[in-house]
CSV table of C-alpha atoms in Angstrom, one decimal:
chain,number,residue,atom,x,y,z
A,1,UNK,CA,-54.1,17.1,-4.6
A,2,UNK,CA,-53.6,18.3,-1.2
A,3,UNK,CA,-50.3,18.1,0.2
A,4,UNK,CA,-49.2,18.8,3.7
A,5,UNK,CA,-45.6,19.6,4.0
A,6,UNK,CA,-43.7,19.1,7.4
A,7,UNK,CA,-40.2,20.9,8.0
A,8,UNK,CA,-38.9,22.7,10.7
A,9,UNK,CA,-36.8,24.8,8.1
A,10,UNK,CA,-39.5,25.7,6.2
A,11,UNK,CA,-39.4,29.3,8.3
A,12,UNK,CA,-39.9,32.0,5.8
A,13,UNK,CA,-41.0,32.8,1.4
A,14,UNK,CA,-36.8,32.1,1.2
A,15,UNK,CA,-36.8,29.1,3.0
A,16,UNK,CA,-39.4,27.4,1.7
A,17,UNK,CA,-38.7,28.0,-2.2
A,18,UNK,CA,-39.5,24.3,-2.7
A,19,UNK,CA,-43.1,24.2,-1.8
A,20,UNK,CA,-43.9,28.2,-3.2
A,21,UNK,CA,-42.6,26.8,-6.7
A,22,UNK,CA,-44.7,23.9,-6.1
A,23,UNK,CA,-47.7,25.9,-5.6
A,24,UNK,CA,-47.2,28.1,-8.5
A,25,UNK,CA,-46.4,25.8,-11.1
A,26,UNK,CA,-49.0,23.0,-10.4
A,27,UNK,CA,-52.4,25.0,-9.6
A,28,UNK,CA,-54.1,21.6,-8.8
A,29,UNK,CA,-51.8,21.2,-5.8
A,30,UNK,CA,-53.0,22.6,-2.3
A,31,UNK,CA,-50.6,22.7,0.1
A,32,UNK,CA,-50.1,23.7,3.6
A,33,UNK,CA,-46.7,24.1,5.5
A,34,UNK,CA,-46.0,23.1,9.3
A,35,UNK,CA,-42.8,24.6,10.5
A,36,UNK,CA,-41.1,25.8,13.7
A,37,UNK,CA,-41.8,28.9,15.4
A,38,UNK,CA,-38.3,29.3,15.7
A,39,UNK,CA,-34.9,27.9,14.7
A,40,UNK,CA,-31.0,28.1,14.4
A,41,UNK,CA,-30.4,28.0,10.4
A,42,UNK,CA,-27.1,28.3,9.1
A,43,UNK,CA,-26.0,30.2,12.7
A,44,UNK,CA,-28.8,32.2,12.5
A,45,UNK,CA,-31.8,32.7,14.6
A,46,UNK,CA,-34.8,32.3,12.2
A,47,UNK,CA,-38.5,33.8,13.2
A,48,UNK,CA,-41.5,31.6,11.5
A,49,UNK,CA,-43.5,34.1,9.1
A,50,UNK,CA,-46.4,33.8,6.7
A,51,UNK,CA,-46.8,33.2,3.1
A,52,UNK,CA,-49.0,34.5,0.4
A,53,UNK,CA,-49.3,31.4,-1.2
A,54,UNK,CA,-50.6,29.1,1.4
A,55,UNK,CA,-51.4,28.8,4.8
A,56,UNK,CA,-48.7,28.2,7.3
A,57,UNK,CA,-48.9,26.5,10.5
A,58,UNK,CA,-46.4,27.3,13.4
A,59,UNK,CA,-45.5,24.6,16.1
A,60,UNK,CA,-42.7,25.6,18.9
A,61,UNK,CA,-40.4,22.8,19.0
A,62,UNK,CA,-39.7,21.4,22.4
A,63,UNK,CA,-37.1,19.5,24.7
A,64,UNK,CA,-34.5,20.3,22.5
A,65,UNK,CA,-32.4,22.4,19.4
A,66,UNK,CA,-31.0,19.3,17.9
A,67,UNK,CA,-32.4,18.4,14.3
A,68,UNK,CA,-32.9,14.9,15.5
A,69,UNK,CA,-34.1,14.9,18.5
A,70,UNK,CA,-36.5,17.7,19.0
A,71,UNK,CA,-40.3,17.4,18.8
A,72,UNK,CA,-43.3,19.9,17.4
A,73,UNK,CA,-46.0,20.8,19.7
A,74,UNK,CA,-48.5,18.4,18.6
A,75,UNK,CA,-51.7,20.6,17.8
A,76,UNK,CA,-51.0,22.4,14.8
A,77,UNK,CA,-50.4,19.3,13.4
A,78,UNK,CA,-53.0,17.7,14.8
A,79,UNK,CA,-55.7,20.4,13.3
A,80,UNK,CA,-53.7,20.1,9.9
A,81,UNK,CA,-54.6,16.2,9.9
A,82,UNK,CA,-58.1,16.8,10.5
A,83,UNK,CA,-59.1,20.2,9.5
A,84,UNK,CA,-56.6,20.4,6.0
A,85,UNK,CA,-57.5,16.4,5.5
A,86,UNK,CA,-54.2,15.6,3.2
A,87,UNK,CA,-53.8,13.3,0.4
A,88,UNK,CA,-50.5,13.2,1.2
A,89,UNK,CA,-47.9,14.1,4.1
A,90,UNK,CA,-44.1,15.5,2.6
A,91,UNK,CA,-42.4,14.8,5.9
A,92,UNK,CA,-38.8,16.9,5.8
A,93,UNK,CA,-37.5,14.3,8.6
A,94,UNK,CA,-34.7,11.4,9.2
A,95,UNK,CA,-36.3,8.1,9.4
A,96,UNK,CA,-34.5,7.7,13.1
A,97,UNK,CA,-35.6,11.1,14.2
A,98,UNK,CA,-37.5,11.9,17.2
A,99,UNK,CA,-40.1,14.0,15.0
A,100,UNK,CA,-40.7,11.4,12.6
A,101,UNK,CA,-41.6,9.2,15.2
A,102,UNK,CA,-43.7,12.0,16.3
A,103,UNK,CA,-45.5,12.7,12.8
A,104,UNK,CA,-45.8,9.1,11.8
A,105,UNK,CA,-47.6,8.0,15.7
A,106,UNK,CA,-50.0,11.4,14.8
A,107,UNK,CA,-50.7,10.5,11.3
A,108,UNK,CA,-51.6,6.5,12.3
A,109,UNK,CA,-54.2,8.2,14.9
A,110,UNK,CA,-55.9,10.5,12.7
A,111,UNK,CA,-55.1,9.8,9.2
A,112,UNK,CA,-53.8,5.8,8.9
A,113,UNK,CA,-54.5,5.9,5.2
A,114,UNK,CA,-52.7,9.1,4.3
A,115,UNK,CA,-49.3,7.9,2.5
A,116,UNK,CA,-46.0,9.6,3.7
A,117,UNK,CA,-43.2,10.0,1.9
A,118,UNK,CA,-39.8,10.9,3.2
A,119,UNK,CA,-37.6,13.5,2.6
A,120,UNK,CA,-34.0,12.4,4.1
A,121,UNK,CA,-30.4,13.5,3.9
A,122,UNK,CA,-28.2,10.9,6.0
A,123,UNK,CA,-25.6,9.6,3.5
A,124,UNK,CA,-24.0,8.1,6.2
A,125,UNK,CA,-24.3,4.1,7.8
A,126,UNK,CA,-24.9,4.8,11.6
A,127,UNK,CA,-26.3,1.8,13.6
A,128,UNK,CA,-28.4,3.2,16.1
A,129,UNK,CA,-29.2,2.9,19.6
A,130,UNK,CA,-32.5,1.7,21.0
A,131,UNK,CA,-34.9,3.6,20.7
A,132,UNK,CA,-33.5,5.7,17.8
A,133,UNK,CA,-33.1,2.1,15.9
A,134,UNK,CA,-36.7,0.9,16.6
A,135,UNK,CA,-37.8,4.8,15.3
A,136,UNK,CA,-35.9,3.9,12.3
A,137,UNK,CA,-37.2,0.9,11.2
A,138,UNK,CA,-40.6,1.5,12.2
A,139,UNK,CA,-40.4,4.9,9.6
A,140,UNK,CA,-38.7,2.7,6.7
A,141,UNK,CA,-41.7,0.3,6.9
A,142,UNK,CA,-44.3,2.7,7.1
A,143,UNK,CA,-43.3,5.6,4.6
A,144,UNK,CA,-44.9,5.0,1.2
A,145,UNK,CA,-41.8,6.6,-0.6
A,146,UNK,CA,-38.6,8.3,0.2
A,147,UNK,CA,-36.7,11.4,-2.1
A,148,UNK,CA,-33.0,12.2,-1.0
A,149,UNK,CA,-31.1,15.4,-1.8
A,150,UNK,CA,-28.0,13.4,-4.1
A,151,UNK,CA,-27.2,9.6,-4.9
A,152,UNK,CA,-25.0,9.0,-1.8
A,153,UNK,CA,-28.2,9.3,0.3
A,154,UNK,CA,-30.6,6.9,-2.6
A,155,UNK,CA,-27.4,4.4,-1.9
A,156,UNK,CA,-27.8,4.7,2.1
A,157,UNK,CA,-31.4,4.0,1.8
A,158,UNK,CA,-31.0,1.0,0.3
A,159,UNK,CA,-28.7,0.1,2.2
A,160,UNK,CA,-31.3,-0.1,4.8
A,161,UNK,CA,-33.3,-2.3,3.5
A,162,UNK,CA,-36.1,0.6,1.8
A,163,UNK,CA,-37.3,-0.9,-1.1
A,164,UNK,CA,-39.8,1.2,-1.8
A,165,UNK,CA,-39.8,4.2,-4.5
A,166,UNK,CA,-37.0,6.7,-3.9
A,167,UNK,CA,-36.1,9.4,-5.7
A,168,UNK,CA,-32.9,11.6,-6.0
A,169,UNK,CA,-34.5,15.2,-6.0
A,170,UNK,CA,-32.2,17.7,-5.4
A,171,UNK,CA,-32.0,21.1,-3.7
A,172,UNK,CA,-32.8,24.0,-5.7
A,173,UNK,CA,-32.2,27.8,-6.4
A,174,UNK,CA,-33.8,30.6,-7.6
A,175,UNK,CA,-32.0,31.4,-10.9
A,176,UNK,CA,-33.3,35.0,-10.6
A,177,UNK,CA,-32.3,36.2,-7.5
A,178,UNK,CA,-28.9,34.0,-8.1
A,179,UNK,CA,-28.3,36.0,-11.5
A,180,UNK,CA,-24.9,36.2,-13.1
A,181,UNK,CA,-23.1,39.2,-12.4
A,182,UNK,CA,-21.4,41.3,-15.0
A,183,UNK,CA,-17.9,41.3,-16.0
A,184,UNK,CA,-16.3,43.8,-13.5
A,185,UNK,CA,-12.7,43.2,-12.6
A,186,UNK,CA,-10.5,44.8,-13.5
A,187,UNK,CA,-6.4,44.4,-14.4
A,188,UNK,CA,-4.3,44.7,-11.2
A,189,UNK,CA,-7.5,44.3,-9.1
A,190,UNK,CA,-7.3,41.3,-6.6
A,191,UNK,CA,-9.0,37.7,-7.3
A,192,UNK,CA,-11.8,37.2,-5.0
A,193,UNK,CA,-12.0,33.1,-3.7
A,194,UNK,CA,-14.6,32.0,-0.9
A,195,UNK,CA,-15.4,29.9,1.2
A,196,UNK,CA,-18.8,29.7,2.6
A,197,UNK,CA,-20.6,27.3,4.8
A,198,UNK,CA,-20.7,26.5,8.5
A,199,UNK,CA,-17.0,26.7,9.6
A,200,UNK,CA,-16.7,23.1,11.3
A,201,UNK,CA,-13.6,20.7,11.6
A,202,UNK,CA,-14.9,18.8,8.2
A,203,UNK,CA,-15.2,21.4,6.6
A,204,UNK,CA,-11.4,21.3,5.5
A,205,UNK,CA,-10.5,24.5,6.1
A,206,UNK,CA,-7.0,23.8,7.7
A,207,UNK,CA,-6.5,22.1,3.9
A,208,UNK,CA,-7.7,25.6,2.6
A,209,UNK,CA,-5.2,27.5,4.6
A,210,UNK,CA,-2.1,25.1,3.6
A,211,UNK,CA,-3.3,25.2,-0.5
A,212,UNK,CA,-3.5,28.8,-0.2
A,213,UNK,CA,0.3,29.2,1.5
A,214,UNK,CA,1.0,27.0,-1.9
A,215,UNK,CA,-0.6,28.9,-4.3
A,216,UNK,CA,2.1,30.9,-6.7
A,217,UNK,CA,1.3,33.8,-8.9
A,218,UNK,CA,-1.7,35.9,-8.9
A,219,UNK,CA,-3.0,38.5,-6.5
A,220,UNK,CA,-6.1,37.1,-4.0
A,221,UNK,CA,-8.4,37.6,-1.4
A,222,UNK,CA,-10.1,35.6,0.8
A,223,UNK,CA,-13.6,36.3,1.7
A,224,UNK,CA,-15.2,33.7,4.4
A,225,UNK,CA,-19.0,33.7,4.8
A,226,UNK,CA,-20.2,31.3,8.0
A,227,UNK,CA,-19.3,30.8,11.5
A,228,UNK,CA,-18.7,27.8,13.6
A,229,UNK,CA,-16.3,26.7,16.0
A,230,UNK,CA,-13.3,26.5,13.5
A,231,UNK,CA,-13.5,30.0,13.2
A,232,UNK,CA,-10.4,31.0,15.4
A,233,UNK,CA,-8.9,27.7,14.5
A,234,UNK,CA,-8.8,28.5,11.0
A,235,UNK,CA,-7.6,32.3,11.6
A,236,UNK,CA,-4.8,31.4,13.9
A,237,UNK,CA,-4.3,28.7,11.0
A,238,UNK,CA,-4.2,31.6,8.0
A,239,UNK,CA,-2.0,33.9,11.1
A,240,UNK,CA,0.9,31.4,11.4
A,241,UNK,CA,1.2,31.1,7.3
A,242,UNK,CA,1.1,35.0,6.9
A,243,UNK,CA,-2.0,35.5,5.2
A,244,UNK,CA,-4.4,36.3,7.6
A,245,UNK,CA,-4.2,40.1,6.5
A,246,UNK,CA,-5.7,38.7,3.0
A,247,UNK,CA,-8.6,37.2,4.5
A,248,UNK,CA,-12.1,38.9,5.5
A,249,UNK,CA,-14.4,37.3,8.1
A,250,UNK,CA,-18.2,37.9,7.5
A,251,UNK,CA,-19.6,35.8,10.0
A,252,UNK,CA,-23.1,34.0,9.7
A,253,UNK,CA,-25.2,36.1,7.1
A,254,UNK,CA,-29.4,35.6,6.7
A,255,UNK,CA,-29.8,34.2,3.4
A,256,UNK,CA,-31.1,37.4,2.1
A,257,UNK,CA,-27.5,38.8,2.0
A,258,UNK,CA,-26.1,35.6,-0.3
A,259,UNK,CA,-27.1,37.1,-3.4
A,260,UNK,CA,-25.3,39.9,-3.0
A,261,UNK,CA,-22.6,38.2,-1.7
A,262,UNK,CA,-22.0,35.7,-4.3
A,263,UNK,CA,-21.1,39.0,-6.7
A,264,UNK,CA,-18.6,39.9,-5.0
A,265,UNK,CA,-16.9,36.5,-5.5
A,266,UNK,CA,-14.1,35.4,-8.4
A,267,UNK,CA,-14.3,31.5,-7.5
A,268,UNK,CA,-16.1,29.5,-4.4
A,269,UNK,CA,-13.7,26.8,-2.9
A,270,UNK,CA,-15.5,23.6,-1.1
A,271,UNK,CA,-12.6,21.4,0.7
A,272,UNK,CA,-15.1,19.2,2.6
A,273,UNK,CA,-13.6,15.9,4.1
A,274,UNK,CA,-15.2,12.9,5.0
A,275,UNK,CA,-15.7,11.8,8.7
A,276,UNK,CA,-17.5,9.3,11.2
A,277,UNK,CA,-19.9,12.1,11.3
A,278,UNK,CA,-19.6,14.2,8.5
A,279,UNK,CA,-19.9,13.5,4.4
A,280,UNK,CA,-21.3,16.0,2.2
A,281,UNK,CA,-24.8,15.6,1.6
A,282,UNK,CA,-25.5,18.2,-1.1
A,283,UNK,CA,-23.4,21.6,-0.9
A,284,UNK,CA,-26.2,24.1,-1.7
A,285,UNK,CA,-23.5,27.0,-1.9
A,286,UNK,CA,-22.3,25.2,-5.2
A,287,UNK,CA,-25.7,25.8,-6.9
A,288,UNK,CA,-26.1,29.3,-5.9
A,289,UNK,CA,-22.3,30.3,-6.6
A,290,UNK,CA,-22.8,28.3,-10.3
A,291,UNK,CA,-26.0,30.4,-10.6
A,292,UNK,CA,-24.4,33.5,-9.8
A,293,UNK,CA,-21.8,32.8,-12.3
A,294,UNK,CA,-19.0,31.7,-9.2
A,295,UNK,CA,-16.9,29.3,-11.1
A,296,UNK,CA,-16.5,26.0,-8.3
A,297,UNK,CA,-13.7,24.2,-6.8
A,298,UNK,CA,-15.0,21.2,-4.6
A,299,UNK,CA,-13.3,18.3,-2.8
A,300,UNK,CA,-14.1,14.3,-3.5
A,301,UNK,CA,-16.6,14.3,-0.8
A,302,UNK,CA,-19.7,13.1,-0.8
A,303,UNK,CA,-22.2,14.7,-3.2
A,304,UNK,CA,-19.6,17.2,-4.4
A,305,UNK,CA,-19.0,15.2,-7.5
A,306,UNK,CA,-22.3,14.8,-8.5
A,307,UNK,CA,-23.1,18.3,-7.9
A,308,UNK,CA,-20.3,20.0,-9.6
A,309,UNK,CA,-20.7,17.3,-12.6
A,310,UNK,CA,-19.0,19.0,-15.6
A,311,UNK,CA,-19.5,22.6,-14.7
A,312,UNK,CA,-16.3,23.0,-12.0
A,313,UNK,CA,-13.0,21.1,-10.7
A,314,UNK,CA,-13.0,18.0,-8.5
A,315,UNK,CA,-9.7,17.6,-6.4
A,316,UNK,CA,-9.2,14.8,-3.8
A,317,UNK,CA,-10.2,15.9,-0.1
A,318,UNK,CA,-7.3,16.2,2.0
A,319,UNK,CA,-5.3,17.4,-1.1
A,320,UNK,CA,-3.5,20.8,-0.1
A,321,UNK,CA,-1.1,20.9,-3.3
A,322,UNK,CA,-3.9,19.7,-5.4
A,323,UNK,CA,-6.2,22.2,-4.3
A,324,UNK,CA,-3.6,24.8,-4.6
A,325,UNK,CA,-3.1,23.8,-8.4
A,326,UNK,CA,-7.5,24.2,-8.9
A,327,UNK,CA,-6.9,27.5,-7.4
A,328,UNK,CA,-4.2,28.7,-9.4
A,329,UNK,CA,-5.6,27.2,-12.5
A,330,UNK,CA,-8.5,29.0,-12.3
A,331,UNK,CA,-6.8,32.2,-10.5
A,332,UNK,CA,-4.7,32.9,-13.7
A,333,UNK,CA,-7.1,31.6,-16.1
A,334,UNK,CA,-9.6,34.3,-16.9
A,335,UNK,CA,-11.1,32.2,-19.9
A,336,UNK,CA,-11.1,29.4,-17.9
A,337,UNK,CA,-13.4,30.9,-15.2
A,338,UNK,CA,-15.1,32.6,-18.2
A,339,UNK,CA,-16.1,29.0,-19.6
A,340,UNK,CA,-16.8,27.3,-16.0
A,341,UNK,CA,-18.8,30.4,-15.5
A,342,UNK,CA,-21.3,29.7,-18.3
A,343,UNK,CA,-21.1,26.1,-17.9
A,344,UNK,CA,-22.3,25.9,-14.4
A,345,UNK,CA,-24.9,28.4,-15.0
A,346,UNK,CA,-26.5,26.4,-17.7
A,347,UNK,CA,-26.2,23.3,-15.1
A,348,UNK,CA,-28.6,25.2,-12.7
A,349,UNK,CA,-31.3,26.3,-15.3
A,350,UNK,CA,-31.3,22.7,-16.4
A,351,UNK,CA,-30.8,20.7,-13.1
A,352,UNK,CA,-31.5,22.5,-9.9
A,353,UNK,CA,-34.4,25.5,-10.5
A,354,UNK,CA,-36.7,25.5,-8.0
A,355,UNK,CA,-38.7,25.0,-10.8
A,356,UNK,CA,-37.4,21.6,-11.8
A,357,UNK,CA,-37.1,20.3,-8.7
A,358,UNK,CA,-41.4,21.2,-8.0
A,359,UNK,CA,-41.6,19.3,-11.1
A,360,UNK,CA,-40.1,16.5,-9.9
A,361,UNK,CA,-41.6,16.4,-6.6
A,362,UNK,CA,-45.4,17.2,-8.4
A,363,UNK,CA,-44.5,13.8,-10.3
A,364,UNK,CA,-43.5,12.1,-6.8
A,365,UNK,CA,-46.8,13.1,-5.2
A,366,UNK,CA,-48.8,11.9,-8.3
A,367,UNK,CA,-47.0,8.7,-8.6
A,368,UNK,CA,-48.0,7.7,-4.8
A,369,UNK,CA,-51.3,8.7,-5.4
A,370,UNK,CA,-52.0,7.1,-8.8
A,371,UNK,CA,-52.8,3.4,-7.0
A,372,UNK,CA,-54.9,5.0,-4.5
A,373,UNK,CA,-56.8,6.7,-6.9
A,374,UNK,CA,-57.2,3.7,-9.7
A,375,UNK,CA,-58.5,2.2,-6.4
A,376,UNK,CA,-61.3,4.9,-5.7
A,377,UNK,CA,-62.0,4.9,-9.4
A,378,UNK,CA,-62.7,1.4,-8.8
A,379,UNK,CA,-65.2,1.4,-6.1
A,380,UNK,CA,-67.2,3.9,-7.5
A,381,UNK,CA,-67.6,2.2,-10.5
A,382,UNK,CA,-68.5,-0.9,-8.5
A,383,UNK,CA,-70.9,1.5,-6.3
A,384,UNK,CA,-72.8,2.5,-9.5
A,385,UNK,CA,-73.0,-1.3,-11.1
């Protein structure tokens, strides 16, 4: 089976955790990877390296840094199609994107018969412009099958008229790296809680500020990991209530640091609120603080939910006193963080290894392929007759 995996994230062994479980868990899989030279990830500038497990192909992405509307330098591509000759195209790309208009015109030149499947994360209902609207309807009737990161986006697909296969496969973690860390506080030592993500006016951190200026009992800190134009915002915000002398500012960290990170936490908070624009897709930081033993406090939004399942608390986005009660709950509560602790680790071996989610993909690829295959079977057998 050989797969050729597009994604312009897809920069380094880290970022590409999907496809190296892929290739060592399924030994009848070749893959190849085309990624960008370069990119911005997570507000950090990102340099495109090899990997020991399979060939990487480096494109430079032109006419622009926007996810949607930049597009690969053709030829790597191009030679993948011909020289790498896939049975199947993963294509890390929104169906209205400019690059999977890109991938999908390349891939009906040189390889009409090669089935694509999508991998999406719009959640979302946007009407599009022309020609953004003709790119998206044109992918939705050519991909074979399409996988989303949570429910939310499986509903927004159908809601666009795919009736084709999808499947929810989530985002993963490595559950070694992530490792629980051992009991270390303290009595009298300050309660660590979190936030971390790209600091952006959904991201509810003006909620954040208000439930922690509510929050009675217990002694905390506040340890912010991310940048973003709410930055200053949400510091003047945590100046006016008193607590900005509480609060530590890492900035935007390569996600080589998280690990290490994520032990210095006591709980990760998550107060995402829906927008026009803006509705959680996933939360990856609530898999890696779970499988780092972070007990989790996220918002209604989006994917939150379904992420968190049983292993965290859920409070309504746009809550302030609710969120303040999660955080005190938990803050004096070491049993309960304790139990939430375990819980949510146990969640991430089962759900969200990078392990599982290869598996589930492996079983994507094979379903896709299974018709063309019967159908090869079945000329040969005519052939011979």
């Amino acid at each position: 089976m050989r797969v050729l995996r597009i994604a312009h994230a897809s920069l380094t062994p880290r970022l590409r955790e999907r496809e190296r479980a892929l290739a060592r868990c399924h030994r009848d899989v070749q893959l190849e990877v085309v990624t960008t030279e370069r990119w911005r990830e997570a507000e950090v500038e990102v340099e495109a390296i090899d990997d020991d497990l399979f060939p990487v192909r480096k494109a430079r992405p032109h006419f622009s840094r926007h996810i949607q509307l930049f597009v690969y330098d053709p030829r790597p591509i191009a030679k993948a199609l011909r020289q790498f000759q896939p049975d199947v195209i993963d294509l890390n790309a929104e169906p209205y994107s400019v690059q999977c208009a890109e991938v999908l015109t390349l891939r009906n030149w040189l390889a009409p018969r090669v089935p694509v499947i999508l991998g999406v994360c719009q959640n979302i209902f946007h009407r599009y412009p022309p020609p953004f609207n003709w790119f998206e309807r044109r992918a939705l009737n050519q991909a074979t099958a399409a996988y989303g990161c949570s429910e939310t986006v499986r509903e927004l697909l159908i809601a666009k008229g795919f009736s084709k296969t999808i499947r929810v496969i989530p985002f993963g973690v490595n559950v070694d790296e992530y490792a629980p860390r051992p009991p270390h506080r303290i009595d009298g030592e300050s309660l660590t809680i979190a936030f971390v993500g790209r600091m952006l006016p959904a991201k509810g951190l003006s909620i954040l500020a208000e439930a922690l200026a509510k929050v009675q009992g217990g002694d905390w800190r506040l340890l912010v990991v991310g940048d973003g134009e709410e930055r200053e915002p949400f510091a003047q915000k945590l100046r006016e209530l008193n607590l900005l002398e509480r609060a530590r500012f890492m900035g935007a960290v390569k996600y080589d640091q998280m690990p290490q990170l994520f032990q210095q936490m006591d709980l990760l908070v998550l107060p995402t609120q829906t927008t026009k624009r803006v509705r959680e897709q996933f939360g990856r930081v609530i898999i890696e603080a779970m499988a780092s033993g972070v007990p989790v406090i996220g918002s209604t939004c989006g994917a939150i939910p379904e992420v968190i399942g049983d292993a965290g608390l859920v409070v309504p986005e746009g809550d302030a006193e609710a969120l303040a009660a999660a955080i005190e709950r938990l803050a004096l509560s070491d049993n309960l963080r304790r139990q939430l602790a375990l819980a949510g680790r146990k969640r991430v071996e089962r759900d969200y290894s990078w392990e599982q989610v290869a598996s589930q993909m492996y079983e994507l690829f094979r379903d896709v392929l299974r018709p063309a295959t019967a159908t090869e079977m079945t000329r040969r057998v005519e052939a011979a007759a």
